[in-house]
Amino acid sequence: MRQLAAVLRSPKTPTDRLADAARDLAGLGPQAVDTLRGHLDREIGRLEKDAGGRPSTALIDDRIEPLRRTLQQLRDDPDLDKDKLVAQGLPTLDALTGEWARREALLATWMPKQATGRSRAERLLVVAKAWRSSGTDVAAADAVLARIADVEARLVAGDSVAARVLAENERRGSDLPAEAVAGMRSLNRLRMACGLEPLLIDPKLCAAAAGHSADMETHGFFAHQSPLSGKAEPWDRARLAGTTASAENIFMGSPSSAEAIKGWFLSPGHHKNMFAAGHRRQGLGRSGKHWTQLFGAD
Protein backbone atom coordinates (compact mmCIF):
# COMPACT_ATOMS: atom_id res chain seq x y z
CA MET A 1 0.00 0.00 0.00
CA ARG A 2 2.82 2.42 0.82
CA GLN A 3 4.47 1.74 -2.50
CA LEU A 4 1.25 2.50 -4.40
CA ALA A 5 0.74 5.70 -2.37
CA ALA A 6 4.28 6.77 -3.25
CA VAL A 7 3.54 6.20 -6.93
CA LEU A 8 0.51 8.52 -6.65
CA ARG A 9 2.53 11.24 -4.94
CA SER A 10 5.41 11.25 -7.42
CA PRO A 11 5.15 14.03 -10.05
CA LYS A 12 7.20 11.84 -12.40
CA THR A 13 4.69 8.98 -12.54
CA PRO A 14 3.21 8.59 -16.07
CA THR A 15 -0.56 9.07 -16.21
CA ASP A 16 -1.28 5.46 -17.22
CA ARG A 17 0.68 4.25 -14.19
CA LEU A 18 -1.24 6.73 -12.02
CA ALA A 19 -4.51 5.19 -13.11
CA ASP A 20 -3.26 1.65 -12.45
CA ALA A 21 -1.97 2.61 -9.00
CA ALA A 22 -5.28 4.27 -8.06
CA ARG A 23 -7.30 1.24 -9.12
CA ASP A 24 -4.94 -1.15 -7.32
CA LEU A 25 -5.06 0.94 -4.15
CA ALA A 26 -8.86 1.17 -4.22
CA GLY A 27 -9.02 -2.63 -4.40
CA LEU A 28 -6.99 -3.19 -1.22
CA GLY A 29 -9.79 -2.39 1.20
CA PRO A 30 -11.17 0.48 3.33
CA GLN A 31 -7.83 1.58 4.79
CA ALA A 32 -6.30 1.85 1.34
CA VAL A 33 -9.34 3.79 0.08
CA ASP A 34 -8.87 6.22 2.99
CA THR A 35 -5.25 6.68 1.91
CA LEU A 36 -6.37 7.36 -1.65
CA ARG A 37 -9.05 9.81 -0.52
CA GLY A 38 -6.61 11.57 1.80
CA HIS A 39 -4.09 12.04 -1.01
CA LEU A 40 -6.74 13.54 -3.26
CA ASP A 41 -8.14 15.77 -0.52
CA ARG A 42 -4.71 17.21 0.27
CA GLU A 43 -3.79 17.85 -3.37
CA ILE A 44 -7.15 19.35 -4.26
CA GLY A 45 -6.91 21.60 -1.20
CA ARG A 46 -3.57 22.92 -2.45
CA LEU A 47 -5.04 23.52 -5.88
CA GLU A 48 -8.02 25.37 -4.43
CA LYS A 49 -5.63 27.65 -2.56
CA ASP A 50 -3.58 28.30 -5.69
CA ALA A 51 -6.69 28.94 -7.79
CA GLY A 52 -7.76 31.61 -5.33
CA GLY A 53 -4.51 33.50 -5.89
CA ARG A 54 -5.41 34.99 -9.26
CA PRO A 55 -4.63 38.74 -9.14
CA SER A 56 -7.65 41.01 -9.22
CA THR A 57 -7.83 43.32 -12.24
CA ALA A 58 -11.00 45.07 -11.02
CA LEU A 59 -9.45 48.51 -10.50
CA ILE A 60 -7.74 48.48 -13.91
CA ASP A 61 -10.92 47.16 -15.56
CA ASP A 62 -12.85 50.07 -14.07
CA ARG A 63 -10.45 52.46 -15.83
CA ILE A 64 -10.50 50.50 -19.07
CA GLU A 65 -14.27 50.39 -19.53
CA PRO A 66 -14.97 54.12 -20.14
CA LEU A 67 -12.04 54.27 -22.57
CA ARG A 68 -13.49 51.36 -24.51
CA ARG A 69 -16.87 53.07 -24.60
CA THR A 70 -15.35 56.24 -26.02
CA LEU A 71 -13.70 54.34 -28.86
CA GLN A 72 -16.87 52.36 -29.51
CA GLN A 73 -18.85 55.60 -29.75
CA LEU A 74 -16.36 56.88 -32.32
CA ARG A 75 -16.73 53.70 -34.38
CA ASP A 76 -20.51 54.03 -34.22
CA ASP A 77 -20.43 57.68 -35.31
CA PRO A 78 -21.81 57.94 -38.87
CA ASP A 79 -19.94 61.23 -39.28
CA LEU A 80 -16.59 59.91 -38.07
CA ASP A 81 -13.68 61.73 -39.70
CA LYS A 82 -9.92 61.98 -39.32
CA ASP A 83 -10.13 65.10 -37.14
CA LYS A 84 -12.22 63.24 -34.54
CA LEU A 85 -9.86 60.28 -34.63
CA VAL A 86 -6.86 62.56 -34.10
CA ALA A 87 -8.48 64.69 -31.40
CA GLN A 88 -10.34 61.95 -29.50
CA GLY A 89 -9.25 58.59 -30.84
CA LEU A 90 -5.49 58.81 -30.45
CA PRO A 91 -5.37 60.11 -26.84
CA THR A 92 -8.05 57.62 -25.81
CA LEU A 93 -6.15 54.79 -27.48
CA ASP A 94 -2.92 55.82 -25.77
CA ALA A 95 -4.63 55.76 -22.38
CA LEU A 96 -6.35 52.46 -23.13
CA THR A 97 -3.24 50.65 -24.33
CA GLY A 98 -1.37 51.86 -21.27
CA GLU A 99 -4.02 50.42 -18.95
CA TRP A 100 -4.17 47.21 -20.98
CA ALA A 101 -0.39 46.78 -20.69
CA ARG A 102 -0.67 47.17 -16.91
CA ARG A 103 -3.42 44.55 -16.84
CA GLU A 104 -1.38 42.09 -18.89
CA ALA A 105 1.68 42.64 -16.69
CA LEU A 106 -0.38 41.93 -13.57
CA LEU A 107 -1.83 38.72 -14.99
CA ALA A 108 1.57 37.59 -16.25
CA THR A 109 2.52 36.82 -12.65
CA TRP A 110 -0.41 34.39 -12.49
CA MET A 111 0.11 32.54 -15.76
CA PRO A 112 2.90 30.14 -14.64
CA LYS A 113 0.86 29.15 -11.57
CA GLN A 114 -2.21 28.67 -13.73
CA ALA A 115 -0.36 26.39 -16.17
CA THR A 116 1.14 24.32 -13.34
CA GLY A 117 -2.22 24.11 -11.59
CA ARG A 118 -3.99 22.87 -14.70
CA SER A 119 -1.37 20.17 -15.18
CA ARG A 120 -1.77 19.04 -11.56
CA ALA A 121 -5.56 19.05 -11.89
CA GLU A 122 -5.38 16.85 -14.97
CA ARG A 123 -3.26 14.30 -13.06
CA LEU A 124 -5.66 14.30 -10.12
CA LEU A 125 -8.53 13.78 -12.52
CA VAL A 126 -6.83 10.63 -13.84
CA VAL A 127 -6.53 9.29 -10.28
CA ALA A 128 -10.12 10.13 -9.32
CA LYS A 129 -11.58 8.60 -12.50
CA ALA A 130 -9.58 5.44 -11.97
CA TRP A 131 -10.86 5.24 -8.39
CA ARG A 132 -14.43 5.61 -9.58
CA SER A 133 -13.98 2.98 -12.28
CA SER A 134 -12.90 0.49 -9.59
CA GLY A 135 -16.46 0.60 -8.21
CA THR A 136 -15.21 1.23 -4.66
CA ASP A 137 -17.09 4.00 -2.78
CA VAL A 138 -18.42 5.57 -5.99
CA ALA A 139 -20.26 8.35 -4.14
CA ALA A 140 -17.03 9.55 -2.51
CA ALA A 141 -15.22 9.38 -5.85
CA ASP A 142 -17.98 11.45 -7.47
CA ALA A 143 -17.63 14.10 -4.76
CA VAL A 144 -13.89 14.29 -5.44
CA LEU A 145 -14.50 14.56 -9.20
CA ALA A 146 -16.91 17.45 -8.57
CA ARG A 147 -14.25 19.29 -6.53
CA ILE A 148 -11.68 18.81 -9.27
CA ALA A 149 -14.13 20.08 -11.90
CA ASP A 150 -14.76 23.18 -9.80
CA VAL A 151 -11.09 24.00 -9.31
CA GLU A 152 -10.39 23.34 -13.00
CA ALA A 153 -13.08 25.86 -13.94
CA ARG A 154 -11.40 28.46 -11.72
CA LEU A 155 -7.99 27.73 -13.23
CA VAL A 156 -9.32 27.91 -16.79
CA ALA A 157 -11.14 31.21 -16.13
CA GLY A 158 -8.20 33.26 -17.37
CA ASP A 159 -7.56 30.98 -20.35
CA SER A 160 -9.98 32.30 -22.96
CA VAL A 161 -10.52 31.71 -26.64
CA ALA A 162 -8.22 34.71 -27.13
CA ALA A 163 -5.31 32.92 -25.46
CA ARG A 164 -5.74 29.93 -27.75
CA VAL A 165 -5.91 32.15 -30.85
CA LEU A 166 -2.73 33.96 -29.85
CA ALA A 167 -0.92 30.67 -29.23
CA GLU A 168 -1.98 29.37 -32.64
CA ASN A 169 -0.87 32.64 -34.25
CA GLU A 170 2.65 32.14 -32.90
CA ARG A 171 2.78 28.81 -34.68
CA ARG A 172 1.30 30.12 -37.92
CA GLY A 173 3.46 33.23 -37.93
CA SER A 174 6.76 31.33 -37.75
CA ASP A 175 6.99 31.06 -41.55
CA LEU A 176 5.72 34.56 -42.37
CA PRO A 177 7.67 37.85 -42.76
CA ALA A 178 8.53 39.26 -39.35
CA GLU A 179 7.24 42.76 -40.12
CA ALA A 180 3.86 41.39 -41.20
CA VAL A 181 3.60 39.24 -38.06
CA ALA A 182 4.47 42.28 -35.94
CA GLY A 183 1.67 44.25 -37.60
CA MET A 184 -0.85 41.47 -37.02
CA ARG A 185 0.20 41.17 -33.38
CA SER A 186 -0.19 44.93 -33.01
CA LEU A 187 -3.72 44.85 -34.39
CA ASN A 188 -4.67 42.00 -32.07
CA ARG A 189 -3.37 43.90 -29.06
CA LEU A 190 -5.48 46.89 -30.07
CA ARG A 191 -8.57 44.73 -30.59
CA MET A 192 -8.16 42.98 -27.24
CA ALA A 193 -7.64 46.28 -25.45
CA CYS A 194 -10.93 47.39 -27.01
CA GLY A 195 -12.68 44.26 -25.73
CA LEU A 196 -12.73 42.48 -29.09
CA GLU A 197 -11.48 38.99 -29.90
CA PRO A 198 -8.08 38.75 -31.60
CA LEU A 199 -7.98 37.55 -35.19
CA LEU A 200 -6.50 34.27 -36.34
CA ILE A 201 -3.63 34.64 -38.81
CA ASP A 202 -4.62 33.23 -42.19
CA PRO A 203 -1.44 32.56 -44.21
CA LYS A 204 -3.50 32.46 -47.41
CA LEU A 205 -4.88 35.93 -46.71
CA CYS A 206 -1.29 37.02 -46.05
CA ALA A 207 -0.30 35.67 -49.46
CA ALA A 208 -3.19 37.48 -51.15
CA ALA A 209 -2.34 40.70 -49.30
CA ALA A 210 1.36 40.50 -50.21
CA GLY A 211 0.41 39.81 -53.81
CA HIS A 212 -1.80 42.88 -54.05
CA SER A 213 0.89 45.04 -52.45
CA ALA A 214 3.40 43.76 -55.00
CA ASP A 215 0.97 44.40 -57.85
CA MET A 216 0.38 47.98 -56.69
CA GLU A 217 4.10 48.65 -56.43
CA THR A 218 5.03 46.97 -59.71
CA HIS A 219 2.19 48.32 -61.84
CA GLY A 220 2.02 51.81 -60.33
CA PHE A 221 -1.52 51.96 -58.93
CA PHE A 222 -3.01 52.38 -55.47
CA ALA A 223 -6.57 51.06 -55.22
CA HIS A 224 -8.71 48.22 -53.99
CA GLN A 225 -9.63 47.54 -57.62
CA SER A 226 -6.79 45.93 -59.56
CA PRO A 227 -6.37 46.32 -63.33
CA LEU A 228 -4.85 42.83 -63.51
CA SER A 229 -6.90 40.01 -65.00
CA GLY A 230 -8.61 37.81 -62.44
CA LYS A 231 -7.62 40.09 -59.55
CA ALA A 232 -10.16 42.88 -59.86
CA GLU A 233 -11.58 42.77 -56.31
CA PRO A 234 -10.25 41.73 -52.91
CA TRP A 235 -12.56 38.68 -52.97
CA ASP A 236 -11.05 37.62 -56.30
CA ARG A 237 -7.54 37.84 -54.91
CA ALA A 238 -8.49 35.92 -51.77
CA ARG A 239 -10.12 33.22 -53.88
CA LEU A 240 -6.98 32.85 -56.00
CA ALA A 241 -5.05 32.28 -52.74
CA GLY A 242 -7.50 29.58 -51.69
CA THR A 243 -9.47 31.49 -49.06
CA THR A 244 -12.18 34.14 -48.63
CA ALA A 245 -12.15 37.80 -47.59
CA SER A 246 -14.70 40.17 -46.10
CA ALA A 247 -12.82 43.50 -46.09
CA GLU A 248 -9.56 45.09 -47.20
CA ASN A 249 -7.34 47.99 -46.13
CA ILE A 250 -4.48 49.41 -48.20
CA PHE A 251 -1.69 51.82 -47.24
CA MET A 252 1.21 53.44 -49.07
CA GLY A 253 4.13 55.44 -47.71
CA SER A 254 6.27 53.41 -45.29
CA PRO A 255 7.84 49.95 -44.94
CA SER A 256 6.85 50.01 -41.24
CA SER A 257 3.78 48.03 -40.22
CA ALA A 258 3.37 50.40 -37.25
CA GLU A 259 2.95 53.32 -39.65
CA ALA A 260 0.42 51.34 -41.69
CA ILE A 261 -1.60 50.47 -38.57
CA LYS A 262 -1.55 54.12 -37.45
CA GLY A 263 -2.61 55.29 -40.90
CA TRP A 264 -5.55 52.91 -40.89
CA PHE A 265 -6.51 53.90 -37.35
CA LEU A 266 -6.82 57.54 -38.50
CA SER A 267 -8.82 56.70 -41.62
CA PRO A 268 -12.54 56.26 -40.74
CA GLY A 269 -13.35 53.44 -43.17
CA HIS A 270 -10.13 51.55 -42.52
CA HIS A 271 -10.52 52.16 -38.79
CA LYS A 272 -13.94 50.52 -38.75
CA ASN A 273 -12.57 47.58 -40.75
CA MET A 274 -9.83 46.96 -38.19
CA PHE A 275 -12.25 46.95 -35.29
CA ALA A 276 -15.22 45.18 -36.86
CA ALA A 277 -16.60 42.56 -34.49
CA GLY A 278 -17.53 40.17 -37.30
CA HIS A 279 -13.99 39.43 -38.45
CA ARG A 280 -12.36 36.15 -37.44
CA ARG A 281 -9.19 36.04 -39.59
CA GLN A 282 -6.58 38.48 -40.84
CA GLY A 283 -3.74 38.65 -43.32
CA LEU A 284 -1.11 41.35 -43.85
CA GLY A 285 1.41 41.73 -46.64
CA ARG A 286 3.96 44.34 -47.79
CA SER A 287 5.89 45.15 -50.92
CA GLY A 288 8.21 48.14 -50.64
CA LYS A 289 6.12 50.89 -49.06
CA HIS A 290 2.78 49.32 -50.02
CA TRP A 291 0.70 47.43 -47.46
CA THR A 292 -2.48 45.40 -47.81
CA GLN A 293 -4.56 44.14 -44.90
CA LEU A 294 -7.27 41.55 -45.52
CA PHE A 295 -9.97 40.25 -43.19
CA GLY A 296 -12.06 37.10 -43.20
CA ALA A 297 -15.47 36.77 -41.56
CA ASP A 298 -15.48 33.01 -40.97
Coordinates of C-alpha atoms in Angstrom, one line a residue:
M1 CA 0.0 0.0 0.0
R2 CA 2.8 2.4 0.8
Q3 CA 4.5 1.7 -2.5
L4 CA 1.3 2.5 -4.4
A5 CA 0.7 5.7 -2.4
A6 CA 4.3 6.8 -3.3
V7 CA 3.5 6.2 -6.9
L8 CA 0.5 8.5 -6.7
R9 CA 2.5 11.2 -4.9
S10 CA 5.4 11.3 -7.4
P11 CA 5.1 14.0 -10.0
K12 CA 7.2 11.8 -12.4
T13 CA 4.7 9.0 -12.5
P14 CA 3.2 8.6 -16.1
T15 CA -0.6 9.1 -16.2
D16 CA -1.3 5.5 -17.2
R17 CA 0.7 4.3 -14.2
L18 CA -1.2 6.7 -12.0
A19 CA -4.5 5.2 -13.1
D20 CA -3.3 1.7 -12.4
A21 CA -2.0 2.6 -9.0
A22 CA -5.3 4.3 -8.1
R23 CA -7.3 1.2 -9.1
D24 CA -4.9 -1.2 -7.3
L25 CA -5.1 0.9 -4.2
A26 CA -8.9 1.2 -4.2
G27 CA -9.0 -2.6 -4.4
L28 CA -7.0 -3.2 -1.2
G29 CA -9.8 -2.4 1.2
P30 CA -11.2 0.5 3.3
Q31 CA -7.8 1.6 4.8
A32 CA -6.3 1.9 1.3
V33 CA -9.3 3.8 0.1
D34 CA -8.9 6.2 3.0
T35 CA -5.2 6.7 1.9
L36 CA -6.4 7.4 -1.7
R37 CA -9.0 9.8 -0.5
G38 CA -6.6 11.6 1.8
H39 CA -4.1 12.0 -1.0
L40 CA -6.7 13.5 -3.3
D41 CA -8.1 15.8 -0.5
R42 CA -4.7 17.2 0.3
E43 CA -3.8 17.9 -3.4
I44 CA -7.2 19.4 -4.3
G45 CA -6.9 21.6 -1.2
R46 CA -3.6 22.9 -2.5
L47 CA -5.0 23.5 -5.9
E48 CA -8.0 25.4 -4.4
K49 CA -5.6 27.6 -2.6
D50 CA -3.6 28.3 -5.7
A51 CA -6.7 28.9 -7.8
G52 CA -7.8 31.6 -5.3
G53 CA -4.5 33.5 -5.9
R54 CA -5.4 35.0 -9.3
P55 CA -4.6 38.7 -9.1
S56 CA -7.7 41.0 -9.2
T57 CA -7.8 43.3 -12.2
A58 CA -11.0 45.1 -11.0
L59 CA -9.4 48.5 -10.5
I60 CA -7.7 48.5 -13.9
D61 CA -10.9 47.2 -15.6
D62 CA -12.8 50.1 -14.1
R63 CA -10.5 52.5 -15.8
I64 CA -10.5 50.5 -19.1
E65 CA -14.3 50.4 -19.5
P66 CA -15.0 54.1 -20.1
L67 CA -12.0 54.3 -22.6
R68 CA -13.5 51.4 -24.5
R69 CA -16.9 53.1 -24.6
T70 CA -15.3 56.2 -26.0
L71 CA -13.7 54.3 -28.9
Q72 CA -16.9 52.4 -29.5
Q73 CA -18.9 55.6 -29.7
L74 CA -16.4 56.9 -32.3
R75 CA -16.7 53.7 -34.4
D76 CA -20.5 54.0 -34.2
D77 CA -20.4 57.7 -35.3
P78 CA -21.8 57.9 -38.9
D79 CA -19.9 61.2 -39.3
L80 CA -16.6 59.9 -38.1
D81 CA -13.7 61.7 -39.7
K82 CA -9.9 62.0 -39.3
D83 CA -10.1 65.1 -37.1
K84 CA -12.2 63.2 -34.5
L85 CA -9.9 60.3 -34.6
V86 CA -6.9 62.6 -34.1
A87 CA -8.5 64.7 -31.4
Q88 CA -10.3 61.9 -29.5
G89 CA -9.3 58.6 -30.8
L90 CA -5.5 58.8 -30.4
P91 CA -5.4 60.1 -26.8
T92 CA -8.1 57.6 -25.8
L93 CA -6.2 54.8 -27.5
D94 CA -2.9 55.8 -25.8
A95 CA -4.6 55.8 -22.4
L96 CA -6.4 52.5 -23.1
T97 CA -3.2 50.6 -24.3
G98 CA -1.4 51.9 -21.3
E99 CA -4.0 50.4 -19.0
W100 CA -4.2 47.2 -21.0
A101 CA -0.4 46.8 -20.7
R102 CA -0.7 47.2 -16.9
R103 CA -3.4 44.6 -16.8
E104 CA -1.4 42.1 -18.9
A105 CA 1.7 42.6 -16.7
L106 CA -0.4 41.9 -13.6
L107 CA -1.8 38.7 -15.0
A108 CA 1.6 37.6 -16.3
T109 CA 2.5 36.8 -12.7
W110 CA -0.4 34.4 -12.5
M111 CA 0.1 32.5 -15.8
P112 CA 2.9 30.1 -14.6
K113 CA 0.9 29.1 -11.6
Q114 CA -2.2 28.7 -13.7
A115 CA -0.4 26.4 -16.2
T116 CA 1.1 24.3 -13.3
G117 CA -2.2 24.1 -11.6
R118 CA -4.0 22.9 -14.7
S119 CA -1.4 20.2 -15.2
R120 CA -1.8 19.0 -11.6
A121 CA -5.6 19.1 -11.9
E122 CA -5.4 16.8 -15.0
R123 CA -3.3 14.3 -13.1
L124 CA -5.7 14.3 -10.1
L125 CA -8.5 13.8 -12.5
V126 CA -6.8 10.6 -13.8
V127 CA -6.5 9.3 -10.3
A128 CA -10.1 10.1 -9.3
K129 CA -11.6 8.6 -12.5
A130 CA -9.6 5.4 -12.0
W131 CA -10.9 5.2 -8.4
R132 CA -14.4 5.6 -9.6
S133 CA -14.0 3.0 -12.3
S134 CA -12.9 0.5 -9.6
G135 CA -16.5 0.6 -8.2
T136 CA -15.2 1.2 -4.7
D137 CA -17.1 4.0 -2.8
V138 CA -18.4 5.6 -6.0
A139 CA -20.3 8.4 -4.1
A140 CA -17.0 9.5 -2.5
A141 CA -15.2 9.4 -5.8
D142 CA -18.0 11.5 -7.5
A143 CA -17.6 14.1 -4.8
V144 CA -13.9 14.3 -5.4
L145 CA -14.5 14.6 -9.2
A146 CA -16.9 17.5 -8.6
R147 CA -14.3 19.3 -6.5
I148 CA -11.7 18.8 -9.3
A149 CA -14.1 20.1 -11.9
D150 CA -14.8 23.2 -9.8
V151 CA -11.1 24.0 -9.3
E152 CA -10.4 23.3 -13.0
A153 CA -13.1 25.9 -13.9
R154 CA -11.4 28.5 -11.7
L155 CA -8.0 27.7 -13.2
V156 CA -9.3 27.9 -16.8
A157 CA -11.1 31.2 -16.1
G158 CA -8.2 33.3 -17.4
D159 CA -7.6 31.0 -20.3
S160 CA -10.0 32.3 -23.0
V161 CA -10.5 31.7 -26.6
A162 CA -8.2 34.7 -27.1
A163 CA -5.3 32.9 -25.5
R164 CA -5.7 29.9 -27.8
V165 CA -5.9 32.1 -30.9
L166 CA -2.7 34.0 -29.9
A167 CA -0.9 30.7 -29.2
E168 CA -2.0 29.4 -32.6
N169 CA -0.9 32.6 -34.2
E170 CA 2.7 32.1 -32.9
R171 CA 2.8 28.8 -34.7
R172 CA 1.3 30.1 -37.9
G173 CA 3.5 33.2 -37.9
S174 CA 6.8 31.3 -37.8
D175 CA 7.0 31.1 -41.6
L176 CA 5.7 34.6 -42.4
P177 CA 7.7 37.8 -42.8
A178 CA 8.5 39.3 -39.3
E179 CA 7.2 42.8 -40.1
A180 CA 3.9 41.4 -41.2
V181 CA 3.6 39.2 -38.1
A182 CA 4.5 42.3 -35.9
G183 CA 1.7 44.2 -37.6
M184 CA -0.9 41.5 -37.0
R185 CA 0.2 41.2 -33.4
S186 CA -0.2 44.9 -33.0
L187 CA -3.7 44.9 -34.4
N188 CA -4.7 42.0 -32.1
R189 CA -3.4 43.9 -29.1
L190 CA -5.5 46.9 -30.1
R191 CA -8.6 44.7 -30.6
M192 CA -8.2 43.0 -27.2
A193 CA -7.6 46.3 -25.5
C194 CA -10.9 47.4 -27.0
G195 CA -12.7 44.3 -25.7
L196 CA -12.7 42.5 -29.1
E197 CA -11.5 39.0 -29.9
P198 CA -8.1 38.7 -31.6
L199 CA -8.0 37.5 -35.2
L200 CA -6.5 34.3 -36.3
I201 CA -3.6 34.6 -38.8
D202 CA -4.6 33.2 -42.2
P203 CA -1.4 32.6 -44.2
K204 CA -3.5 32.5 -47.4
L205 CA -4.9 35.9 -46.7
C206 CA -1.3 37.0 -46.0
A207 CA -0.3 35.7 -49.5
A208 CA -3.2 37.5 -51.2
A209 CA -2.3 40.7 -49.3
A210 CA 1.4 40.5 -50.2
G211 CA 0.4 39.8 -53.8
H212 CA -1.8 42.9 -54.1
S213 CA 0.9 45.0 -52.5
A214 CA 3.4 43.8 -55.0
D215 CA 1.0 44.4 -57.8
M216 CA 0.4 48.0 -56.7
E217 CA 4.1 48.6 -56.4
T218 CA 5.0 47.0 -59.7
H219 CA 2.2 48.3 -61.8
G220 CA 2.0 51.8 -60.3
F221 CA -1.5 52.0 -58.9
F222 CA -3.0 52.4 -55.5
A223 CA -6.6 51.1 -55.2
H224 CA -8.7 48.2 -54.0
Q225 CA -9.6 47.5 -57.6
S226 CA -6.8 45.9 -59.6
P227 CA -6.4 46.3 -63.3
L228 CA -4.9 42.8 -63.5
S229 CA -6.9 40.0 -65.0
G230 CA -8.6 37.8 -62.4
K231 CA -7.6 40.1 -59.6
A232 CA -10.2 42.9 -59.9
E233 CA -11.6 42.8 -56.3
P234 CA -10.3 41.7 -52.9
W235 CA -12.6 38.7 -53.0
D236 CA -11.1 37.6 -56.3
R237 CA -7.5 37.8 -54.9
A238 CA -8.5 35.9 -51.8
R239 CA -10.1 33.2 -53.9
L240 CA -7.0 32.8 -56.0
A241 CA -5.0 32.3 -52.7
G242 CA -7.5 29.6 -51.7
T243 CA -9.5 31.5 -49.1
T244 CA -12.2 34.1 -48.6
A245 CA -12.2 37.8 -47.6
S246 CA -14.7 40.2 -46.1
A247 CA -12.8 43.5 -46.1
E248 CA -9.6 45.1 -47.2
N249 CA -7.3 48.0 -46.1
I250 CA -4.5 49.4 -48.2
F251 CA -1.7 51.8 -47.2
M252 CA 1.2 53.4 -49.1
G253 CA 4.1 55.4 -47.7
S254 CA 6.3 53.4 -45.3
P255 CA 7.8 49.9 -44.9
S256 CA 6.8 50.0 -41.2
S257 CA 3.8 48.0 -40.2
A258 CA 3.4 50.4 -37.2
E259 CA 2.9 53.3 -39.6
A260 CA 0.4 51.3 -41.7
I261 CA -1.6 50.5 -38.6
K262 CA -1.5 54.1 -37.4
G263 CA -2.6 55.3 -40.9
W264 CA -5.6 52.9 -40.9
F265 CA -6.5 53.9 -37.3
L266 CA -6.8 57.5 -38.5
S267 CA -8.8 56.7 -41.6
P268 CA -12.5 56.3 -40.7
G269 CA -13.3 53.4 -43.2
H270 CA -10.1 51.5 -42.5
H271 CA -10.5 52.2 -38.8
K272 CA -13.9 50.5 -38.8
N273 CA -12.6 47.6 -40.7
M274 CA -9.8 47.0 -38.2
F275 CA -12.3 47.0 -35.3
A276 CA -15.2 45.2 -36.9
A277 CA -16.6 42.6 -34.5
G278 CA -17.5 40.2 -37.3
H279 CA -14.0 39.4 -38.4
R280 CA -12.4 36.1 -37.4
R281 CA -9.2 36.0 -39.6
Q282 CA -6.6 38.5 -40.8
G283 CA -3.7 38.6 -43.3
L284 CA -1.1 41.3 -43.8
G285 CA 1.4 41.7 -46.6
R286 CA 4.0 44.3 -47.8
S287 CA 5.9 45.2 -50.9
G288 CA 8.2 48.1 -50.6
K289 CA 6.1 50.9 -49.1
H290 CA 2.8 49.3 -50.0
W291 CA 0.7 47.4 -47.5
T292 CA -2.5 45.4 -47.8
Q293 CA -4.6 44.1 -44.9
L294 CA -7.3 41.5 -45.5
F295 CA -10.0 40.3 -43.2
G296 CA -12.1 37.1 -43.2
A297 CA -15.5 36.8 -41.6
D298 CA -15.5 33.0 -41.0

